[in-house]
Coordinates of C-alpha atoms in Angstrom, one line a residue:
X1 CA 40.6 -14.8 -6.3
X2 CA 39.5 -11.2 -5.9
X3 CA 36.3 -11.6 -7.9
X4 CA 35.3 -14.5 -5.7
X5 CA 36.2 -12.6 -2.5
X6 CA 33.8 -9.9 -3.5
X7 CA 31.0 -12.4 -3.3
X8 CA 32.2 -14.5 -0.4
X9 CA 33.7 -12.2 2.2
X10 CA 30.5 -11.6 4.1
X11 CA 29.6 -12.1 7.7
X12 CA 26.3 -13.9 8.7
X13 CA 24.8 -10.5 9.4
X14 CA 25.8 -9.2 6.0
X15 CA 24.4 -12.3 4.3
X16 CA 21.1 -11.7 6.1
X17 CA 21.1 -8.1 5.0
X18 CA 21.8 -9.2 1.4
X19 CA 18.8 -11.5 1.5
X20 CA 16.6 -8.7 2.8
X21 CA 17.8 -6.4 0.0
X22 CA 17.2 -9.1 -2.6
X23 CA 13.6 -9.5 -1.4
X24 CA 13.1 -5.7 -1.5
X25 CA 14.3 -5.7 -5.2
X26 CA 11.8 -8.5 -5.9
X27 CA 8.9 -6.6 -4.4
X28 CA 9.9 -3.3 -6.1
X29 CA 10.0 -5.1 -9.5
X30 CA 6.5 -6.6 -8.8
X31 CA 5.2 -3.2 -7.9
X32 CA 6.5 -1.6 -11.1
X33 CA 5.8 -4.4 -13.6
X34 CA 2.8 -6.4 -12.4
X35 CA -0.1 -5.5 -14.6
X36 CA -3.1 -4.5 -12.5
X37 CA -6.1 -6.7 -13.2
X38 CA -9.8 -6.3 -12.4
X39 CA -10.8 -9.2 -10.2
X40 CA -9.5 -12.7 -10.0
X41 CA -7.9 -14.1 -13.2
X42 CA -9.5 -17.4 -12.3
X43 CA -12.8 -15.9 -13.3
X44 CA -11.5 -15.2 -16.8
X45 CA -9.9 -18.7 -17.0
X46 CA -13.1 -20.4 -16.0
X47 CA -15.0 -18.4 -18.7
X48 CA -12.4 -19.6 -21.3
X49 CA -12.7 -23.2 -20.2
X50 CA -16.5 -23.1 -20.6
X51 CA -16.0 -22.0 -24.2
X52 CA -13.2 -24.3 -25.4
X53 CA -10.1 -26.1 -24.2
X54 CA -7.8 -24.2 -26.5
X55 CA -8.0 -20.6 -27.7
X56 CA -6.2 -18.6 -30.4
X57 CA -4.8 -15.6 -28.7
X58 CA -1.6 -13.5 -28.3
X59 CA 1.2 -13.8 -25.8
X60 CA 0.4 -10.2 -24.7
X61 CA -3.2 -11.0 -23.9
X62 CA -2.3 -14.3 -22.2
X63 CA 0.2 -12.6 -19.9
X64 CA -1.8 -9.4 -19.1
X65 CA -5.4 -10.3 -19.7
X66 CA -5.8 -7.4 -22.2
X67 CA -5.1 -6.7 -25.8
X68 CA -1.8 -5.0 -26.5
X69 CA -1.7 -1.4 -27.5
X70 CA 1.5 -2.0 -29.5
X71 CA 1.4 -2.5 -33.3
X72 CA 3.3 -5.8 -33.1
X73 CA 1.9 -8.7 -31.1
X74 CA 3.0 -12.3 -30.7
X75 CA 0.4 -14.9 -31.9
X76 CA 0.0 -17.7 -29.3
X77 CA -2.4 -20.5 -28.4
X78 CA -3.9 -20.5 -24.9
X79 CA -4.5 -24.0 -23.4
X80 CA -6.9 -23.9 -20.5
X81 CA -8.3 -27.4 -19.9
X82 CA -6.6 -30.1 -17.9
X83 CA -6.7 -32.8 -20.7
X84 CA -5.3 -30.5 -23.3
X85 CA -2.6 -29.1 -21.0
X86 CA -1.5 -32.5 -19.9
X87 CA -1.3 -33.6 -23.6
X88 CA 1.0 -30.7 -24.5
X89 CA 3.3 -31.1 -21.5
X90 CA 3.7 -34.9 -22.0
X91 CA 4.4 -34.7 -25.8
X92 CA 7.9 -33.3 -26.2
X93 CA 8.0 -34.6 -29.8
X94 CA 5.2 -32.2 -30.9
X95 CA 5.6 -29.4 -28.3
X96 CA 9.2 -28.3 -27.6
X97 CA 10.6 -26.5 -24.5
X98 CA 12.8 -24.5 -26.9
X99 CA 10.0 -21.9 -26.6
X100 CA 12.0 -20.6 -23.6
X101 CA 14.8 -19.4 -25.8
X102 CA 13.0 -16.1 -26.2
X103 CA 12.3 -15.5 -22.5
X104 CA 14.4 -17.2 -19.8
X105 CA 17.1 -18.0 -22.4
X106 CA 17.7 -14.3 -23.0
X107 CA 18.2 -13.7 -19.3
X108 CA 20.2 -16.6 -18.1
X109 CA 21.6 -18.2 -21.2
X110 CA 20.7 -21.6 -22.7
X111 CA 19.9 -24.0 -19.9
X112 CA 18.3 -27.5 -19.5
X113 CA 14.9 -25.7 -19.2
X114 CA 15.0 -25.2 -23.0
X115 CA 16.2 -28.7 -23.9
X116 CA 14.3 -31.8 -25.1
X117 CA 14.8 -35.5 -25.6
X118 CA 18.3 -37.0 -24.8
X119 CA 20.0 -33.7 -24.2
X120 CA 17.5 -32.8 -21.5
X121 CA 17.5 -36.3 -20.0
X122 CA 21.3 -36.2 -19.7
X123 CA 21.1 -33.1 -17.5
X124 CA 18.2 -34.6 -15.5
X125 CA 20.0 -37.9 -14.8
X126 CA 22.9 -36.1 -13.2
X127 CA 20.9 -33.5 -11.2
X128 CA 18.5 -36.3 -10.0
X129 CA 21.3 -37.4 -7.7
X130 CA 20.8 -34.2 -5.7
X131 CA 17.0 -33.9 -6.1
X132 CA 15.8 -37.4 -5.5
X133 CA 13.7 -38.2 -2.4
X134 CA 16.6 -39.7 -0.4
X135 CA 18.9 -36.7 -1.0
X136 CA 16.2 -34.3 -0.1
X137 CA 15.2 -36.2 3.1
X138 CA 18.8 -35.9 4.2
X139 CA 18.3 -32.1 4.3
X140 CA 15.0 -32.0 6.3
X141 CA 16.7 -31.2 9.6
X142 CA 18.6 -28.4 7.9
X143 CA 15.3 -27.0 6.4
X144 CA 13.5 -27.4 9.8
X145 CA 16.3 -25.5 11.5
X146 CA 16.0 -22.6 9.0
X147 CA 12.2 -22.5 9.4
X148 CA 12.3 -22.5 13.2
X149 CA 14.9 -19.8 13.3
X150 CA 12.9 -17.5 11.0
X151 CA 9.6 -18.0 12.9
X152 CA 11.4 -17.5 16.2
X153 CA 12.7 -14.2 15.0
X154 CA 9.2 -13.0 14.2
X155 CA 8.1 -14.2 17.7
X156 CA 10.9 -12.3 19.3
X157 CA 10.1 -9.0 17.4
X158 CA 6.3 -9.4 17.9
X159 CA 5.6 -8.8 14.2
X160 CA 6.8 -9.5 10.7
X161 CA 6.0 -10.5 7.2
X162 CA 5.8 -14.2 6.7
X163 CA 6.6 -13.9 3.0
X164 CA 9.7 -11.6 3.4
X165 CA 10.9 -13.1 6.7
X166 CA 10.1 -16.8 6.2
X167 CA 9.0 -18.0 2.7
X168 CA 11.7 -16.1 0.7
X169 CA 14.7 -16.7 2.9
X170 CA 13.8 -20.4 3.5
X171 CA 13.5 -21.0 -0.3
X172 CA 16.6 -19.1 -1.2
X173 CA 18.9 -20.4 1.5
X174 CA 17.7 -24.0 0.9
X175 CA 18.5 -24.0 -2.9
X176 CA 21.8 -22.1 -2.3
X177 CA 22.9 -25.0 0.1
X178 CA 21.7 -27.6 -2.4
X179 CA 23.5 -25.9 -5.2
X180 CA 26.6 -26.1 -3.0
X181 CA 27.4 -22.4 -2.7
X182 CA 30.1 -21.8 0.0
X183 CA 29.0 -20.3 3.3
X184 CA 29.3 -16.6 3.4
X185 CA 28.2 -16.2 -0.2
X186 CA 26.0 -13.2 -0.8
X187 CA 23.2 -15.3 -2.2
X188 CA 20.7 -12.5 -2.4
X189 CA 23.1 -10.7 -4.8
X190 CA 23.6 -13.8 -6.8
X191 CA 19.9 -14.6 -7.0
X192 CA 18.7 -11.1 -8.1
X193 CA 21.5 -11.0 -10.7
X194 CA 20.6 -14.6 -11.9
X195 CA 17.0 -13.6 -12.6
X196 CA 17.9 -10.3 -14.2
X197 CA 16.8 -7.9 -11.4
X198 CA 20.2 -6.7 -10.5
X199 CA 22.6 -5.1 -13.1
X200 CA 26.3 -6.0 -13.2
X201 CA 27.9 -3.1 -15.1
X202 CA 31.5 -4.0 -14.1
X203 CA 31.0 -7.7 -14.4
X204 CA 32.0 -8.5 -10.8
X205 CA 29.1 -10.8 -10.1
X206 CA 29.5 -12.7 -13.3
X207 CA 33.3 -13.0 -12.9
X208 CA 32.9 -14.1 -9.3
X209 CA 30.4 -16.8 -10.3
X210 CA 32.6 -18.0 -13.2
X211 CA 35.6 -18.1 -11.0
X212 CA 33.7 -20.2 -8.5
X213 CA 32.8 -22.6 -11.3
X214 CA 36.4 -22.8 -12.3
X215 CA 37.2 -23.9 -8.7
X216 CA 35.5 -27.3 -8.2
X217 CA 36.8 -27.6 -4.6
X218 CA 34.7 -24.5 -3.7
X219 CA 31.4 -26.5 -4.0
X220 CA 30.1 -28.7 -1.3
X221 CA 30.6 -32.4 -2.0
X222 CA 27.5 -34.1 -3.4
X223 CA 25.8 -30.7 -4.1
X224 CA 24.0 -30.1 -7.4
X225 CA 26.9 -28.0 -8.9
X226 CA 29.4 -30.6 -7.6
X227 CA 27.5 -33.3 -9.4
X228 CA 27.6 -31.3 -12.7
X229 CA 31.2 -30.4 -12.3
X230 CA 32.3 -34.0 -11.7
X231 CA 30.1 -35.4 -14.5
X232 CA 32.8 -35.0 -17.2
X233 CA 30.1 -35.2 -19.8
X234 CA 30.6 -33.2 -23.0
X235 CA 26.9 -32.5 -23.2
X236 CA 27.1 -30.8 -19.8
X237 CA 30.4 -29.1 -20.0
X238 CA 32.3 -27.7 -17.1
X239 CA 33.6 -24.4 -15.5
X240 CA 31.9 -21.2 -16.7
X241 CA 29.8 -23.2 -19.2
X242 CA 27.7 -24.2 -16.2
X243 CA 26.7 -20.6 -15.4
X244 CA 23.2 -20.8 -17.0
X245 CA 22.5 -24.0 -14.9
X246 CA 23.5 -22.2 -11.7
X247 CA 21.3 -19.2 -12.6
X248 CA 18.4 -21.5 -13.4
X249 CA 18.7 -23.4 -10.2
X250 CA 18.7 -20.2 -8.1
X251 CA 15.7 -18.9 -10.1
X252 CA 13.5 -21.9 -10.1
X253 CA 14.6 -23.0 -6.7
X254 CA 13.6 -19.7 -5.1
X255 CA 10.6 -18.1 -6.8
X256 CA 8.1 -20.9 -7.1
X257 CA 8.9 -22.5 -3.7
X258 CA 8.7 -19.1 -2.0
X259 CA 5.2 -18.5 -3.5
X260 CA 4.1 -22.1 -2.6
X261 CA 5.2 -21.6 1.0
X262 CA 3.4 -18.2 1.1
X263 CA 0.1 -19.8 -0.1
X264 CA 0.6 -22.7 2.3
X265 CA 0.9 -20.3 5.3
X266 CA -2.0 -18.2 4.1
X267 CA -4.3 -21.3 4.0
X268 CA -3.0 -22.6 7.4
X269 CA -3.8 -19.2 9.0
X270 CA -7.1 -18.5 7.3
X271 CA -8.8 -21.9 7.1
X272 CA -9.5 -23.1 10.6
X273 CA -9.9 -26.7 9.4
X274 CA -6.2 -26.9 8.5
X275 CA -4.6 -26.5 11.9
X276 CA -7.6 -28.2 13.7
X277 CA -7.2 -31.5 11.7
X278 CA -3.4 -31.4 11.6
X279 CA -3.3 -31.2 15.4
X280 CA -5.1 -34.5 15.5
X281 CA -3.6 -36.1 12.4
X282 CA -0.3 -34.7 11.3
X283 CA -0.2 -37.3 8.5
X284 CA -2.7 -35.1 6.6
X285 CA 0.1 -32.5 5.9
X286 CA 0.9 -33.8 2.4
X287 CA -2.8 -33.5 1.5
X288 CA -2.8 -29.9 2.6
X289 CA 0.2 -28.7 0.6
X290 CA -0.6 -30.8 -2.5
X291 CA -4.1 -29.2 -2.5
X292 CA -2.4 -25.8 -2.1
X293 CA -0.3 -26.5 -5.2
X294 CA -3.5 -27.5 -7.1
X295 CA -5.6 -24.6 -5.9
X296 CA -3.0 -21.9 -6.5
X297 CA 0.0 -23.2 -8.3
X298 CA 2.9 -20.6 -7.9
X299 CA 3.5 -20.5 -11.7
X300 CA 0.6 -19.9 -14.0
X301 CA 2.0 -20.8 -17.4
X302 CA 4.6 -22.9 -19.1
X303 CA 5.5 -22.4 -22.7
X304 CA 6.1 -24.7 -25.7
X305 CA 6.9 -24.3 -29.4
X306 CA 5.0 -26.6 -31.8
X307 CA 7.4 -28.6 -33.9
X308 CA 5.0 -29.8 -36.6
X309 CA 1.5 -29.2 -37.8
X310 CA -0.8 -30.9 -35.4
X311 CA -4.3 -30.8 -33.9
X312 CA -5.1 -30.2 -30.2
X313 CA -8.6 -30.3 -28.8
X314 CA -10.0 -29.8 -32.3
X315 CA -7.8 -26.8 -33.1
X316 CA -5.2 -26.9 -35.9
X317 CA -1.8 -25.6 -34.6
X318 CA 0.9 -24.9 -37.1
X319 CA 4.6 -25.7 -36.9
X320 CA 6.6 -23.0 -35.1
X321 CA 3.6 -21.6 -33.2
X322 CA 3.8 -20.6 -29.6
X323 CA 1.6 -22.6 -27.1
X324 CA 0.9 -21.2 -23.6
X325 CA -0.2 -23.9 -21.2
X326 CA -2.3 -22.4 -18.3
X327 CA -1.5 -24.6 -15.3
X328 CA -3.7 -22.5 -13.0
X329 CA -6.7 -23.0 -15.2
X330 CA -6.0 -26.7 -15.8
X331 CA -5.8 -27.3 -12.1
X332 CA -9.3 -25.8 -11.6
X333 CA -11.0 -27.8 -14.4
X334 CA -14.4 -28.9 -13.0
X335 CA -14.4 -31.9 -15.4
X336 CA -11.6 -33.4 -13.2
X337 CA -12.3 -31.9 -9.7
X338 CA -15.7 -31.3 -8.2
X339 CA -16.0 -27.6 -7.0
X340 CA -12.4 -27.1 -8.3
X341 CA -12.4 -23.4 -7.4
X342 CA -12.5 -24.3 -3.7
X343 CA -9.5 -25.2 -1.5
X344 CA -10.4 -28.5 0.1
X345 CA -7.6 -30.8 1.2
X346 CA -10.1 -33.5 2.1
X347 CA -11.1 -34.0 -1.5
X348 CA -10.1 -37.2 -3.3
X349 CA -6.4 -36.8 -4.2
X350 CA -5.8 -36.6 -8.0
X351 CA -2.5 -35.5 -9.5
X352 CA -2.5 -31.9 -10.6
X353 CA -0.2 -30.1 -13.1
X354 CA 1.4 -27.8 -10.5
X355 CA 4.7 -29.7 -10.7
X356 CA 4.3 -30.5 -14.4
X357 CA 4.2 -34.0 -15.8
X358 CA 6.0 -36.1 -18.4
X359 CA 9.6 -35.4 -19.4
X360 CA 9.7 -32.0 -17.7
X361 CA 8.2 -33.0 -14.4
X362 CA 9.6 -30.5 -11.8
X363 CA 13.0 -31.7 -10.6
X364 CA 12.4 -29.9 -7.3
X365 CA 9.1 -31.6 -6.4
X366 CA 10.6 -33.6 -3.5
X367 CA 12.3 -30.5 -2.3
X368 CA 9.1 -28.5 -2.4
X369 CA 7.3 -31.2 -0.4
X370 CA 10.1 -31.3 2.2
X371 CA 10.0 -27.5 2.7
X372 CA 6.2 -27.6 3.1
X373 CA 6.4 -30.6 5.3
X374 CA 8.8 -28.8 7.7
X375 CA 7.1 -25.4 7.6
X376 CA 3.5 -26.5 8.3
X377 CA 3.9 -28.1 11.7
X378 CA 6.4 -25.4 12.8
X379 CA 3.9 -22.7 11.9
X380 CA 1.1 -24.5 13.7
X381 CA 3.3 -25.0 16.7
X382 CA 4.1 -21.3 16.8
X383 CA 0.4 -20.5 16.7
X384 CA -0.3 -22.9 19.6
X385 CA 2.6 -22.1 21.8
X386 CA 4.8 -19.1 20.8
X387 CA 1.8 -16.9 19.8
X388 CA -0.7 -17.8 22.6
X389 CA -1.8 -14.2 23.3
X390 CA -3.4 -13.9 19.8
X391 CA -2.3 -12.5 16.5
X392 CA -3.7 -10.6 13.5
X393 CA -2.9 -11.4 9.9
X394 CA -2.9 -8.5 7.3
X395 CA -3.0 -9.8 3.7
X396 CA -4.9 -9.5 0.4
X397 CA -4.5 -13.2 -0.2
X398 CA -3.2 -14.8 -3.4
X399 CA -2.6 -12.3 -6.2
X400 CA -0.8 -12.0 -9.5
X401 CA -1.3 -13.3 -13.0
X402 CA 2.0 -15.0 -14.1
X403 CA 3.1 -15.9 -10.6
X404 CA 0.4 -16.3 -7.9
X405 CA 0.7 -16.1 -4.1
X406 CA 0.0 -13.7 -1.3
X407 CA 2.3 -10.7 -1.8
X408 CA 2.5 -10.1 2.0
X409 CA 1.4 -11.9 5.2
X410 CA 1.8 -9.3 7.8
X411 CA 1.6 -10.9 11.2
X412 CA 1.2 -8.9 14.5
X413 CA 1.3 -10.8 17.8
X414 CA -0.4 -10.1 21.0
X415 CA -3.6 -8.8 19.4
X416 CA -7.1 -10.1 19.0
X417 CA -6.9 -13.0 16.5
X418 CA -8.3 -12.2 13.1
X419 CA -7.7 -11.5 9.4
X420 CA -7.7 -8.1 7.7
X421 CA -7.0 -7.0 4.2
X422 CA -4.3 -4.4 3.7

């Protein structure tokens, strides 16, 4: 089991270092590949909503906000209103998730993200056993322990980055445990390889992961991968055939939750109403993080492929055409929410599209809620007790176009409390 040993033989300190190196790779990639944009993309999205619910565009313009300089472009429809977005996501007969074949599929292989109808439901029915509310609640103490440890480390050092030191490791370690990866696994290495940020020229990472999948006893009983390995369903497969599923779980279980937690901490530290009201009524916590999801969903777009000629919001969309559903724009539709551009957790609660809807509703929605539910009171407790001498937050706030969240939340303790941009 040499290939496995290369991934597993790591001390707790080495695993921590591996997580830190993984986040450094993530930040380096964002620095090299994030397209700079003038102003807030929400301004552009609002302008588009005022003109129409659906726009003929190109994938390049949707993703970057500018026309491509390349000769070849990818035609696409840009859906920006809540009603049209909800219609697309709910209708898997007309709008297929197979659109991900050309993006995520090329990186991780064909996974249940790209499937529809019974094939997709087969995967969901098995994974639901590890993602349902009861299964997630059983992990709350474990999540709380991780959050407390990470915040305590910042307190002991007197400074840190709440994204790099809390949000990312909490999200990554939580999904790694839920997946069932053995203790000592270099989960940072696996994650960055899973999402295509780390090369694997000699195949050691892939071989190690495949060998793990060929060893059912290596996975924690009742974990997500254990459920899949024990399913004995020909649609699911077993052994190395489950590698795309493992890569997808690490990807979707880390990136969006990390960004959601970062935005949550940003709002808790910059909006004085959040800690003030939660101190008197902790039951308001779900309203806070659900409003965060609406106001700044971590993922801006989901993609669909039209399966038949159809009409959407008065526009004729042809069979085979790409449809880009703008969740960030839909969640700020003023026809659904009053003053939708504002963060206001005291507004009337209405379901947003941050966690999707219909057949592809996010499997991890209960997990995202549990992570937020544990992080929020621990952060406020740190502010009230562990950071009593004051603190300064350095951040530019939520940023990005495809993924949105604060890129950094630099905290420095023992200084005059305040917020600065950096």
